[in-house]
């Protein structure tokens, strides 16, 4: 069987600890090369047994053996390097958020189509089967008609002075970093788009970056959504769906990998509660999905059009923060 040969643009921590090991676990993929502008690519390659090293991203993209690239660069660089990768005919897995605005993402989606390459934003959490189970429970009618969904993703940032997520010029901010998951999960689980957003946030006085935010979203069909995200709160990664007859709670929604891939789905109806355990290797499932789509010319379950829709909501959240008023999407 042919295997997809991957190139890695940057030695970012998530690449080293999660995505490169996942590619190496895959039967459909292998890591062929890594490039870094920091000069540390050779060190990472030696540690992770990567065959080839490049000192520039351009050199890696010119390698004819590379089929696909993973881009975990700072948010502000995604647009440039996605376009460059597409120009060289490479399929693309790009870290979230894939762009800084919906307009940037529209340009990226259009160019990738012109170059006949697949593009996928790396919302790895969605590949965990616990979310399929949640949708099955909702569809069964067990919790009645859905009225509300809330989602939370936060962590306490210890290294604020050096963390790129605190640099506004690099696309820093809690909504971009973790709020994007909350927005995505609501759109994904509800199968609906928000029509209005009202966001409140706390900005860092020195950098202007949003270090925490809370937003209210009004969805189609009258469903309400609320999310909170933060760099200043303890680690939480959860969502809850409330219906007319019960509710579903998912306490390991976005990073089940920190619990060995074990997800939990708790359903409460009529005063009775049960918890289902669901297992999944999110990074491997993500890599395999894109690799299989490339190999078998299949459609992606999360195409670029969905990324554009998610970016529109992020745009609206930031517009609401700036205007201090409700924004219609």
PDB file of C-alpha atoms in Angstrom:
ATOM      1  CA  UNK A   1       0.000   0.000   0.000  1.00  0.00           C
ATOM      2  CA  UNK A   2       1.220   3.492  -0.849  1.00  0.00           C
ATOM      3  CA  UNK A   3       1.810   5.678   2.182  1.00  0.00           C
ATOM      4  CA  UNK A   4       1.491   9.453   2.326  1.00  0.00           C
ATOM      5  CA  UNK A   5       4.878  11.110   2.871  1.00  0.00           C
ATOM      6  CA  UNK A   6       4.579  14.057   5.225  1.00  0.00           C
ATOM      7  CA  UNK A   7       6.701  17.155   5.644  1.00  0.00           C
ATOM      8  CA  UNK A   8       6.546  19.194   8.861  1.00  0.00           C
ATOM      9  CA  UNK A   9       6.859  22.987   8.718  1.00  0.00           C
ATOM     10  CA  UNK A  10       8.320  23.962  12.130  1.00  0.00           C
ATOM     11  CA  UNK A  11       9.434  22.135  15.250  1.00  0.00           C
ATOM     12  CA  UNK A  12       6.469  23.398  17.306  1.00  0.00           C
ATOM     13  CA  UNK A  13       5.786  21.508  20.506  1.00  0.00           C
ATOM     14  CA  UNK A  14       2.468  20.092  19.270  1.00  0.00           C
ATOM     15  CA  UNK A  15       4.265  18.700  16.218  1.00  0.00           C
ATOM     16  CA  UNK A  16       6.905  16.991  18.339  1.00  0.00           C
ATOM     17  CA  UNK A  17       4.646  15.648  21.063  1.00  0.00           C
ATOM     18  CA  UNK A  18       1.428  14.815  19.201  1.00  0.00           C
ATOM     19  CA  UNK A  19       1.241  15.012  15.417  1.00  0.00           C
ATOM     20  CA  UNK A  20       4.623  13.569  14.351  1.00  0.00           C
ATOM     21  CA  UNK A  21       4.177  10.555  16.694  1.00  0.00           C
ATOM     22  CA  UNK A  22       0.642  10.088  15.316  1.00  0.00           C
ATOM     23  CA  UNK A  23       1.914  10.072  11.723  1.00  0.00           C
ATOM     24  CA  UNK A  24       4.535   7.531  12.774  1.00  0.00           C
ATOM     25  CA  UNK A  25       1.822   5.333  14.338  1.00  0.00           C
ATOM     26  CA  UNK A  26      -0.197   5.418  11.128  1.00  0.00           C
ATOM     27  CA  UNK A  27      -0.251   2.590   8.591  1.00  0.00           C
ATOM     28  CA  UNK A  28      -1.142   5.145   5.911  1.00  0.00           C
ATOM     29  CA  UNK A  29       1.546   7.745   6.566  1.00  0.00           C
ATOM     30  CA  UNK A  30       5.193   8.403   7.301  1.00  0.00           C
ATOM     31  CA  UNK A  31       7.201  11.508   8.201  1.00  0.00           C
ATOM     32  CA  UNK A  32       9.646  12.198   5.402  1.00  0.00           C
ATOM     33  CA  UNK A  33      11.142  15.575   6.360  1.00  0.00           C
ATOM     34  CA  UNK A  34      11.071  18.508   8.763  1.00  0.00           C
ATOM     35  CA  UNK A  35      12.037  22.153   8.280  1.00  0.00           C
ATOM     36  CA  UNK A  36      12.566  24.866  10.855  1.00  0.00           C
ATOM     37  CA  UNK A  37      13.621  28.499  10.712  1.00  0.00           C
ATOM     38  CA  UNK A  38      15.096  28.209  14.211  1.00  0.00           C
ATOM     39  CA  UNK A  39      17.941  25.915  13.182  1.00  0.00           C
ATOM     40  CA  UNK A  40      16.711  23.169  15.524  1.00  0.00           C
ATOM     41  CA  UNK A  41      15.246  20.868  12.872  1.00  0.00           C
ATOM     42  CA  UNK A  42      18.265  18.539  12.887  1.00  0.00           C
ATOM     43  CA  UNK A  43      17.967  18.069  16.644  1.00  0.00           C
ATOM     44  CA  UNK A  44      14.258  17.246  16.397  1.00  0.00           C
ATOM     45  CA  UNK A  45      14.834  14.953  13.407  1.00  0.00           C
ATOM     46  CA  UNK A  46      17.460  12.981  15.317  1.00  0.00           C
ATOM     47  CA  UNK A  47      15.198  12.640  18.344  1.00  0.00           C
ATOM     48  CA  UNK A  48      12.153  11.542  16.325  1.00  0.00           C
ATOM     49  CA  UNK A  49      13.906   9.546  13.575  1.00  0.00           C
ATOM     50  CA  UNK A  50      12.915  11.823  10.695  1.00  0.00           C
ATOM     51  CA  UNK A  51      14.975  11.035   7.540  1.00  0.00           C
ATOM     52  CA  UNK A  52      15.522  14.501   6.073  1.00  0.00           C
ATOM     53  CA  UNK A  53      16.059  18.010   7.391  1.00  0.00           C
ATOM     54  CA  UNK A  54      15.676  21.361   5.650  1.00  0.00           C
ATOM     55  CA  UNK A  55      16.805  24.766   6.907  1.00  0.00           C
ATOM     56  CA  UNK A  56      13.963  26.589   5.153  1.00  0.00           C
ATOM     57  CA  UNK A  57      10.296  25.870   4.545  1.00  0.00           C
ATOM     58  CA  UNK A  58      10.762  26.639   0.839  1.00  0.00           C
ATOM     59  CA  UNK A  59      13.294  23.822   0.440  1.00  0.00           C
ATOM     60  CA  UNK A  60      10.923  21.298   2.017  1.00  0.00           C
ATOM     61  CA  UNK A  61       8.051  22.422  -0.212  1.00  0.00           C
ATOM     62  CA  UNK A  62      10.260  21.916  -3.270  1.00  0.00           C
ATOM     63  CA  UNK A  63      10.900  18.273  -2.309  1.00  0.00           C
ATOM     64  CA  UNK A  64       8.999  16.165  -4.901  1.00  0.00           C
ATOM     65  CA  UNK A  65       8.767  13.217  -2.485  1.00  0.00           C
ATOM     66  CA  UNK A  66       6.546  15.133  -0.054  1.00  0.00           C
ATOM     67  CA  UNK A  67       2.804  14.519  -0.568  1.00  0.00           C
ATOM     68  CA  UNK A  68       1.389  16.519   2.350  1.00  0.00           C
ATOM     69  CA  UNK A  69       2.529  19.041   4.929  1.00  0.00           C
ATOM     70  CA  UNK A  70       1.545  19.763   8.501  1.00  0.00           C
ATOM     71  CA  UNK A  71       1.658  23.467   9.411  1.00  0.00           C
ATOM     72  CA  UNK A  72       1.802  24.248  13.170  1.00  0.00           C
ATOM     73  CA  UNK A  73       3.252  27.751  12.695  1.00  0.00           C
ATOM     74  CA  UNK A  74       1.936  30.820  14.572  1.00  0.00           C
ATOM     75  CA  UNK A  75      -1.592  31.759  13.479  1.00  0.00           C
ATOM     76  CA  UNK A  76      -0.449  34.848  11.577  1.00  0.00           C
ATOM     77  CA  UNK A  77       1.738  32.723   9.274  1.00  0.00           C
ATOM     78  CA  UNK A  78      -0.884  30.162   8.257  1.00  0.00           C
ATOM     79  CA  UNK A  79      -2.212  32.149   5.299  1.00  0.00           C
ATOM     80  CA  UNK A  80       1.211  32.624   3.708  1.00  0.00           C
ATOM     81  CA  UNK A  81       2.445  29.069   4.095  1.00  0.00           C
ATOM     82  CA  UNK A  82      -0.830  27.405   3.127  1.00  0.00           C
ATOM     83  CA  UNK A  83      -0.694  29.320  -0.161  1.00  0.00           C
ATOM     84  CA  UNK A  84       2.980  28.387  -0.631  1.00  0.00           C
ATOM     85  CA  UNK A  85       2.299  24.724   0.106  1.00  0.00           C
ATOM     86  CA  UNK A  86      -0.631  24.659  -2.316  1.00  0.00           C
ATOM     87  CA  UNK A  87       1.505  26.314  -4.996  1.00  0.00           C
ATOM     88  CA  UNK A  88       3.898  23.366  -4.715  1.00  0.00           C
ATOM     89  CA  UNK A  89       1.061  20.830  -4.944  1.00  0.00           C
ATOM     90  CA  UNK A  90       1.162  19.695  -1.303  1.00  0.00           C
ATOM     91  CA  UNK A  91      -1.951  18.614   0.557  1.00  0.00           C
ATOM     92  CA  UNK A  92      -2.292  20.507   3.831  1.00  0.00           C
ATOM     93  CA  UNK A  93      -3.118  19.888   7.487  1.00  0.00           C
ATOM     94  CA  UNK A  94      -3.022  23.305   9.163  1.00  0.00           C
ATOM     95  CA  UNK A  95      -3.311  24.027  12.865  1.00  0.00           C
ATOM     96  CA  UNK A  96      -6.332  25.898  14.131  1.00  0.00           C
ATOM     97  CA  UNK A  97      -7.335  28.600  13.726  1.00  0.00           C
ATOM     98  CA  UNK A  98      -6.399  28.167  10.073  1.00  0.00           C
ATOM     99  CA  UNK A  99      -6.543  31.919   9.476  1.00  0.00           C
ATOM    100  CA  UNK A 100      -7.019  35.209  11.292  1.00  0.00           C
ATOM    101  CA  UNK A 101     -10.189  36.130   9.377  1.00  0.00           C
ATOM    102  CA  UNK A 102     -12.828  34.441   7.259  1.00  0.00           C
ATOM    103  CA  UNK A 103     -11.624  36.460   4.265  1.00  0.00           C
ATOM    104  CA  UNK A 104      -8.121  34.989   4.611  1.00  0.00           C
ATOM    105  CA  UNK A 105      -9.646  31.531   4.741  1.00  0.00           C
ATOM    106  CA  UNK A 106     -11.782  32.191   1.641  1.00  0.00           C
ATOM    107  CA  UNK A 107      -8.590  33.050  -0.272  1.00  0.00           C
ATOM    108  CA  UNK A 108      -6.871  29.915   1.021  1.00  0.00           C
ATOM    109  CA  UNK A 109      -9.808  27.654   0.154  1.00  0.00           C
ATOM    110  CA  UNK A 110     -10.068  29.085  -3.363  1.00  0.00           C
ATOM    111  CA  UNK A 111      -6.353  28.700  -4.079  1.00  0.00           C
ATOM    112  CA  UNK A 112      -6.173  25.149  -2.722  1.00  0.00           C
ATOM    113  CA  UNK A 113      -9.039  24.182  -5.045  1.00  0.00           C
ATOM    114  CA  UNK A 114      -7.282  25.813  -7.995  1.00  0.00           C
ATOM    115  CA  UNK A 115      -4.137  23.813  -7.191  1.00  0.00           C
ATOM    116  CA  UNK A 116      -6.137  20.580  -6.677  1.00  0.00           C
ATOM    117  CA  UNK A 117      -4.858  19.996  -3.140  1.00  0.00           C
ATOM    118  CA  UNK A 118      -6.841  18.995  -0.073  1.00  0.00           C
ATOM    119  CA  UNK A 119      -6.900  21.366   2.884  1.00  0.00           C
ATOM    120  CA  UNK A 120      -7.976  20.480   6.405  1.00  0.00           C
ATOM    121  CA  UNK A 121      -7.882  22.530   9.594  1.00  0.00           C
ATOM    122  CA  UNK A 122      -6.513  20.524  12.520  1.00  0.00           C
ATOM    123  CA  UNK A 123      -9.492  20.382  14.892  1.00  0.00           C
ATOM    124  CA  UNK A 124      -8.365  16.939  16.011  1.00  0.00           C
ATOM    125  CA  UNK A 125     -10.906  16.659  18.859  1.00  0.00           C
ATOM    126  CA  UNK A 126     -13.799  16.150  16.398  1.00  0.00           C
ATOM    127  CA  UNK A 127     -12.429  12.758  15.304  1.00  0.00           C
ATOM    128  CA  UNK A 128     -12.979  11.231  18.741  1.00  0.00           C
ATOM    129  CA  UNK A 129     -15.968   8.841  18.516  1.00  0.00           C
ATOM    130  CA  UNK A 130     -17.518  10.255  21.707  1.00  0.00           C
ATOM    131  CA  UNK A 131     -18.964  13.106  19.607  1.00  0.00           C
ATOM    132  CA  UNK A 132     -20.631  10.672  17.212  1.00  0.00           C
ATOM    133  CA  UNK A 133     -22.173   9.016  20.265  1.00  0.00           C
ATOM    134  CA  UNK A 134     -23.457  12.388  21.510  1.00  0.00           C
ATOM    135  CA  UNK A 135     -25.120  13.038  18.140  1.00  0.00           C
ATOM    136  CA  UNK A 136     -26.712   9.566  18.250  1.00  0.00           C
ATOM    137  CA  UNK A 137     -28.180  10.244  21.698  1.00  0.00           C
ATOM    138  CA  UNK A 138     -29.567  13.615  20.583  1.00  0.00           C
ATOM    139  CA  UNK A 139     -31.049  12.057  17.422  1.00  0.00           C
ATOM    140  CA  UNK A 140     -32.692   9.302  19.486  1.00  0.00           C
ATOM    141  CA  UNK A 141     -34.780  11.912  21.298  1.00  0.00           C
ATOM    142  CA  UNK A 142     -33.620  10.714  24.712  1.00  0.00           C
ATOM    143  CA  UNK A 143     -32.995  14.243  26.042  1.00  0.00           C
ATOM    144  CA  UNK A 144     -35.915  15.760  24.120  1.00  0.00           C
ATOM    145  CA  UNK A 145     -35.627  18.896  22.021  1.00  0.00           C
ATOM    146  CA  UNK A 146     -32.275  20.662  22.375  1.00  0.00           C
ATOM    147  CA  UNK A 147     -32.604  24.146  23.876  1.00  0.00           C
ATOM    148  CA  UNK A 148     -29.113  25.084  25.058  1.00  0.00           C
ATOM    149  CA  UNK A 149     -25.472  24.147  24.541  1.00  0.00           C
ATOM    150  CA  UNK A 150     -22.618  25.508  26.578  1.00  0.00           C
ATOM    151  CA  UNK A 151     -18.914  24.893  26.057  1.00  0.00           C
ATOM    152  CA  UNK A 152     -15.790  25.715  28.073  1.00  0.00           C
ATOM    153  CA  UNK A 153     -12.073  25.472  27.330  1.00  0.00           C
ATOM    154  CA  UNK A 154      -9.512  27.064  29.609  1.00  0.00           C
ATOM    155  CA  UNK A 155      -6.071  26.626  31.118  1.00  0.00           C
ATOM    156  CA  UNK A 156      -3.781  28.667  33.306  1.00  0.00           C
ATOM    157  CA  UNK A 157      -0.926  30.064  31.232  1.00  0.00           C
ATOM    158  CA  UNK A 158       2.286  29.975  33.267  1.00  0.00           C
ATOM    159  CA  UNK A 159       4.621  31.480  30.638  1.00  0.00           C
ATOM    160  CA  UNK A 160       2.757  34.638  29.626  1.00  0.00           C
ATOM    161  CA  UNK A 161       5.960  36.637  29.036  1.00  0.00           C
ATOM    162  CA  UNK A 162       7.247  34.270  26.322  1.00  0.00           C
ATOM    163  CA  UNK A 163       4.141  32.507  24.984  1.00  0.00           C
ATOM    164  CA  UNK A 164       3.307  33.371  21.355  1.00  0.00           C
ATOM    165  CA  UNK A 165      -0.402  33.214  22.274  1.00  0.00           C
ATOM    166  CA  UNK A 166       0.142  36.524  24.092  1.00  0.00           C
ATOM    167  CA  UNK A 167       1.477  38.237  20.950  1.00  0.00           C
ATOM    168  CA  UNK A 168      -1.297  40.005  19.065  1.00  0.00           C
ATOM    169  CA  UNK A 169       0.824  40.348  15.907  1.00  0.00           C
ATOM    170  CA  UNK A 170       1.119  36.545  15.762  1.00  0.00           C
ATOM    171  CA  UNK A 171      -2.615  35.960  16.145  1.00  0.00           C
ATOM    172  CA  UNK A 172      -2.619  35.525  19.906  1.00  0.00           C
ATOM    173  CA  UNK A 173      -5.766  35.460  22.020  1.00  0.00           C
ATOM    174  CA  UNK A 174      -7.948  33.067  23.971  1.00  0.00           C
ATOM    175  CA  UNK A 175     -10.778  33.070  21.412  1.00  0.00           C
ATOM    176  CA  UNK A 176      -8.391  32.092  18.612  1.00  0.00           C
ATOM    177  CA  UNK A 177      -6.604  29.518  20.754  1.00  0.00           C
ATOM    178  CA  UNK A 178      -9.299  27.738  22.760  1.00  0.00           C
ATOM    179  CA  UNK A 179     -12.555  29.590  22.114  1.00  0.00           C
ATOM    180  CA  UNK A 180     -12.335  28.351  18.535  1.00  0.00           C
ATOM    181  CA  UNK A 181     -12.891  24.803  19.855  1.00  0.00           C
ATOM    182  CA  UNK A 182     -15.964  25.893  21.801  1.00  0.00           C
ATOM    183  CA  UNK A 183     -17.450  27.537  18.722  1.00  0.00           C
ATOM    184  CA  UNK A 184     -16.605  24.547  16.550  1.00  0.00           C
ATOM    185  CA  UNK A 185     -18.110  22.060  19.006  1.00  0.00           C
ATOM    186  CA  UNK A 186     -21.423  23.915  19.133  1.00  0.00           C
ATOM    187  CA  UNK A 187     -21.666  24.137  15.335  1.00  0.00           C
ATOM    188  CA  UNK A 188     -20.564  20.511  15.009  1.00  0.00           C
ATOM    189  CA  UNK A 189     -22.862  18.948  17.587  1.00  0.00           C
ATOM    190  CA  UNK A 190     -25.926  21.104  16.898  1.00  0.00           C
ATOM    191  CA  UNK A 191     -25.549  20.954  13.126  1.00  0.00           C
ATOM    192  CA  UNK A 192     -26.599  24.601  13.067  1.00  0.00           C
ATOM    193  CA  UNK A 193     -25.037  28.015  12.528  1.00  0.00           C
ATOM    194  CA  UNK A 194     -25.194  30.940  14.955  1.00  0.00           C
ATOM    195  CA  UNK A 195     -26.932  34.040  13.622  1.00  0.00           C
ATOM    196  CA  UNK A 196     -26.012  36.493  16.400  1.00  0.00           C
ATOM    197  CA  UNK A 197     -23.090  36.835  18.815  1.00  0.00           C
ATOM    198  CA  UNK A 198     -22.523  38.978  21.917  1.00  0.00           C
ATOM    199  CA  UNK A 199     -19.056  38.614  23.439  1.00  0.00           C
ATOM    200  CA  UNK A 200     -17.453  40.010  26.576  1.00  0.00           C
ATOM    201  CA  UNK A 201     -13.735  39.729  27.215  1.00  0.00           C
ATOM    202  CA  UNK A 202     -10.788  40.745  29.326  1.00  0.00           C
ATOM    203  CA  UNK A 203      -7.872  42.259  27.426  1.00  0.00           C
ATOM    204  CA  UNK A 204      -4.296  42.162  28.670  1.00  0.00           C
ATOM    205  CA  UNK A 205      -3.351  45.824  29.293  1.00  0.00           C
ATOM    206  CA  UNK A 206       0.150  45.406  27.871  1.00  0.00           C
ATOM    207  CA  UNK A 207      -0.468  43.301  24.754  1.00  0.00           C
ATOM    208  CA  UNK A 208      -4.144  43.941  23.965  1.00  0.00           C
ATOM    209  CA  UNK A 209      -4.674  40.177  23.677  1.00  0.00           C
ATOM    210  CA  UNK A 210      -7.935  38.724  24.972  1.00  0.00           C
ATOM    211  CA  UNK A 211      -6.911  36.550  27.917  1.00  0.00           C
ATOM    212  CA  UNK A 212     -10.471  35.442  28.624  1.00  0.00           C
ATOM    213  CA  UNK A 213     -13.872  35.735  27.001  1.00  0.00           C
ATOM    214  CA  UNK A 214     -17.499  34.746  27.434  1.00  0.00           C
ATOM    215  CA  UNK A 215     -19.932  34.810  24.519  1.00  0.00           C
ATOM    216  CA  UNK A 216     -23.633  34.271  23.948  1.00  0.00           C
ATOM    217  CA  UNK A 217     -24.633  32.814  20.581  1.00  0.00           C
ATOM    218  CA  UNK A 218     -28.114  32.666  19.135  1.00  0.00           C
ATOM    219  CA  UNK A 219     -28.453  29.704  16.771  1.00  0.00           C
ATOM    220  CA  UNK A 220     -30.894  28.755  14.075  1.00  0.00           C
ATOM    221  CA  UNK A 221     -34.065  27.053  15.356  1.00  0.00           C
ATOM    222  CA  UNK A 222     -33.906  29.202  18.508  1.00  0.00           C
ATOM    223  CA  UNK A 223     -31.179  27.199  20.227  1.00  0.00           C
ATOM    224  CA  UNK A 224     -29.032  29.199  22.637  1.00  0.00           C
ATOM    225  CA  UNK A 225     -25.285  28.743  23.025  1.00  0.00           C
ATOM    226  CA  UNK A 226     -22.809  30.019  25.598  1.00  0.00           C
ATOM    227  CA  UNK A 227     -19.064  29.540  25.687  1.00  0.00           C
ATOM    228  CA  UNK A 228     -16.209  30.692  27.862  1.00  0.00           C
ATOM    229  CA  UNK A 229     -12.479  30.452  27.222  1.00  0.00           C
ATOM    230  CA  UNK A 230      -9.481  31.634  29.193  1.00  0.00           C
ATOM    231  CA  UNK A 231      -5.734  31.698  29.762  1.00  0.00           C
ATOM    232  CA  UNK A 232      -6.426  32.581  33.410  1.00  0.00           C
ATOM    233  CA  UNK A 233      -8.511  29.690  34.716  1.00  0.00           C
ATOM    234  CA  UNK A 234      -7.870  26.083  35.634  1.00  0.00           C
ATOM    235  CA  UNK A 235      -7.893  23.401  32.953  1.00  0.00           C
ATOM    236  CA  UNK A 236     -11.404  22.635  31.710  1.00  0.00           C
ATOM    237  CA  UNK A 237     -12.404  21.082  28.371  1.00  0.00           C
ATOM    238  CA  UNK A 238     -16.098  20.350  28.390  1.00  0.00           C
ATOM    239  CA  UNK A 239     -19.480  20.859  26.809  1.00  0.00           C
ATOM    240  CA  UNK A 240     -23.077  20.249  27.846  1.00  0.00           C
ATOM    241  CA  UNK A 241     -26.269  19.919  25.800  1.00  0.00           C
ATOM    242  CA  UNK A 242     -29.553  20.640  27.584  1.00  0.00           C
ATOM    243  CA  UNK A 243     -32.826  19.369  26.186  1.00  0.00           C
ATOM    244  CA  UNK A 244     -36.454  19.443  27.261  1.00  0.00           C
ATOM    245  CA  UNK A 245     -36.187  16.014  28.956  1.00  0.00           C
ATOM    246  CA  UNK A 246     -32.529  15.718  29.965  1.00  0.00           C
ATOM    247  CA  UNK A 247     -28.950  16.681  29.329  1.00  0.00           C
ATOM    248  CA  UNK A 248     -25.629  15.321  28.065  1.00  0.00           C
ATOM    249  CA  UNK A 249     -22.273  16.242  29.581  1.00  0.00           C
ATOM    250  CA  UNK A 250     -18.892  15.630  27.922  1.00  0.00           C
ATOM    251  CA  UNK A 251     -16.115  16.478  30.423  1.00  0.00           C
ATOM    252  CA  UNK A 252     -13.175  15.431  28.218  1.00  0.00           C
ATOM    253  CA  UNK A 253     -14.387  17.061  25.030  1.00  0.00           C
ATOM    254  CA  UNK A 254     -11.273  18.558  23.468  1.00  0.00           C
ATOM    255  CA  UNK A 255      -8.237  16.777  24.886  1.00  0.00           C
ATOM    256  CA  UNK A 256      -9.268  13.209  25.728  1.00  0.00           C
ATOM    257  CA  UNK A 257      -5.679  12.286  24.890  1.00  0.00           C
ATOM    258  CA  UNK A 258      -4.547  13.621  28.278  1.00  0.00           C
ATOM    259  CA  UNK A 259      -6.699  10.821  29.740  1.00  0.00           C
ATOM    260  CA  UNK A 260      -5.239   8.142  27.477  1.00  0.00           C
ATOM    261  CA  UNK A 261      -7.818   8.756  24.745  1.00  0.00           C
ATOM    262  CA  UNK A 262     -10.700   7.848  27.064  1.00  0.00           C
ATOM    263  CA  UNK A 263     -13.758  10.021  26.520  1.00  0.00           C
ATOM    264  CA  UNK A 264     -16.811  10.178  28.762  1.00  0.00           C
ATOM    265  CA  UNK A 265     -20.431  10.857  27.858  1.00  0.00           C
ATOM    266  CA  UNK A 266     -22.811  11.339  30.793  1.00  0.00           C
ATOM    267  CA  UNK A 267     -26.549  11.315  30.125  1.00  0.00           C
ATOM    268  CA  UNK A 268     -29.072  12.472  32.722  1.00  0.00           C
ATOM    269  CA  UNK A 269     -32.823  12.005  32.280  1.00  0.00           C
ATOM    270  CA  UNK A 270     -35.674  11.741  34.809  1.00  0.00           C
ATOM    271  CA  UNK A 271     -33.235  11.902  37.719  1.00  0.00           C
ATOM    272  CA  UNK A 272     -31.313   8.909  36.380  1.00  0.00           C
ATOM    273  CA  UNK A 273     -27.715   9.157  35.228  1.00  0.00           C
ATOM    274  CA  UNK A 274     -25.383   6.916  33.252  1.00  0.00           C
ATOM    275  CA  UNK A 275     -21.846   7.402  31.939  1.00  0.00           C
ATOM    276  CA  UNK A 276     -20.533   5.799  28.780  1.00  0.00           C
ATOM    277  CA  UNK A 277     -16.810   5.397  28.133  1.00  0.00           C
ATOM    278  CA  UNK A 278     -15.635   5.925  24.555  1.00  0.00           C
ATOM    279  CA  UNK A 279     -12.046   5.484  23.376  1.00  0.00           C
ATOM    280  CA  UNK A 280     -10.224   7.077  20.473  1.00  0.00           C
ATOM    281  CA  UNK A 281      -6.768   8.229  19.331  1.00  0.00           C
ATOM    282  CA  UNK A 282      -7.663  11.714  18.076  1.00  0.00           C
ATOM    283  CA  UNK A 283      -4.362  12.662  16.426  1.00  0.00           C
ATOM    284  CA  UNK A 284      -4.057   9.323  14.645  1.00  0.00           C
ATOM    285  CA  UNK A 285      -7.694   9.462  13.512  1.00  0.00           C
ATOM    286  CA  UNK A 286      -7.128  12.988  12.184  1.00  0.00           C
ATOM    287  CA  UNK A 287      -3.974  12.055  10.246  1.00  0.00           C
ATOM    288  CA  UNK A 288      -5.542   8.872   8.889  1.00  0.00           C
ATOM    289  CA  UNK A 289      -8.652  10.705   7.717  1.00  0.00           C
ATOM    290  CA  UNK A 290      -6.677  13.173   5.600  1.00  0.00           C
ATOM    291  CA  UNK A 291      -4.241  10.507   4.384  1.00  0.00           C
ATOM    292  CA  UNK A 292      -7.082   8.211   3.343  1.00  0.00           C
ATOM    293  CA  UNK A 293      -8.838  11.073   1.558  1.00  0.00           C
ATOM    294  CA  UNK A 294      -5.640  11.768  -0.410  1.00  0.00           C
ATOM    295  CA  UNK A 295      -4.985   8.109  -1.232  1.00  0.00           C
ATOM    296  CA  UNK A 296      -8.536   7.207  -2.170  1.00  0.00           C
ATOM    297  CA  UNK A 297      -9.637  10.610  -3.501  1.00  0.00           C
ATOM    298  CA  UNK A 298     -12.415  10.798  -0.912  1.00  0.00           C
ATOM    299  CA  UNK A 299     -14.209  13.859   0.438  1.00  0.00           C
ATOM    300  CA  UNK A 300     -13.204  15.207   3.833  1.00  0.00           C
ATOM    301  CA  UNK A 301     -15.706  15.196   6.693  1.00  0.00           C
ATOM    302  CA  UNK A 302     -14.342  18.633   7.599  1.00  0.00           C
ATOM    303  CA  UNK A 303     -13.750  20.534   4.338  1.00  0.00           C
ATOM    304  CA  UNK A 304     -12.419  24.081   3.991  1.00  0.00           C
ATOM    305  CA  UNK A 305     -15.952  25.484   3.646  1.00  0.00           C
ATOM    306  CA  UNK A 306     -16.589  24.452   7.265  1.00  0.00           C
ATOM    307  CA  UNK A 307     -13.427  26.260   8.351  1.00  0.00           C
ATOM    308  CA  UNK A 308     -14.702  29.425   6.656  1.00  0.00           C
ATOM    309  CA  UNK A 309     -17.994  29.125   8.579  1.00  0.00           C
ATOM    310  CA  UNK A 310     -16.131  28.723  11.869  1.00  0.00           C
ATOM    311  CA  UNK A 311     -13.918  31.723  11.089  1.00  0.00           C
ATOM    312  CA  UNK A 312     -17.003  33.867  10.438  1.00  0.00           C
ATOM    313  CA  UNK A 313     -18.143  33.225  14.015  1.00  0.00           C
ATOM    314  CA  UNK A 314     -14.663  34.025  15.373  1.00  0.00           C
ATOM    315  CA  UNK A 315     -14.707  37.256  13.343  1.00  0.00           C
ATOM    316  CA  UNK A 316     -18.073  38.122  14.877  1.00  0.00           C
ATOM    317  CA  UNK A 317     -16.797  37.441  18.405  1.00  0.00           C
ATOM    318  CA  UNK A 318     -13.859  39.791  17.950  1.00  0.00           C
ATOM    319  CA  UNK A 319     -16.084  42.408  16.305  1.00  0.00           C
ATOM    320  CA  UNK A 320     -18.467  42.187  19.267  1.00  0.00           C
ATOM    321  CA  UNK A 321     -15.582  42.584  21.733  1.00  0.00           C
ATOM    322  CA  UNK A 322     -14.395  45.686  19.896  1.00  0.00           C
ATOM    323  CA  UNK A 323     -17.817  47.294  19.413  1.00  0.00           C
ATOM    324  CA  UNK A 324     -19.155  46.161  22.782  1.00  0.00           C
ATOM    325  CA  UNK A 325     -22.431  45.176  21.153  1.00  0.00           C
ATOM    326  CA  UNK A 326     -24.279  42.258  19.599  1.00  0.00           C
ATOM    327  CA  UNK A 327     -23.128  41.338  16.086  1.00  0.00           C
ATOM    328  CA  UNK A 328     -25.223  39.671  13.402  1.00  0.00           C
ATOM    329  CA  UNK A 329     -23.355  37.018  11.401  1.00  0.00           C
TER     330      UNK A 329
END
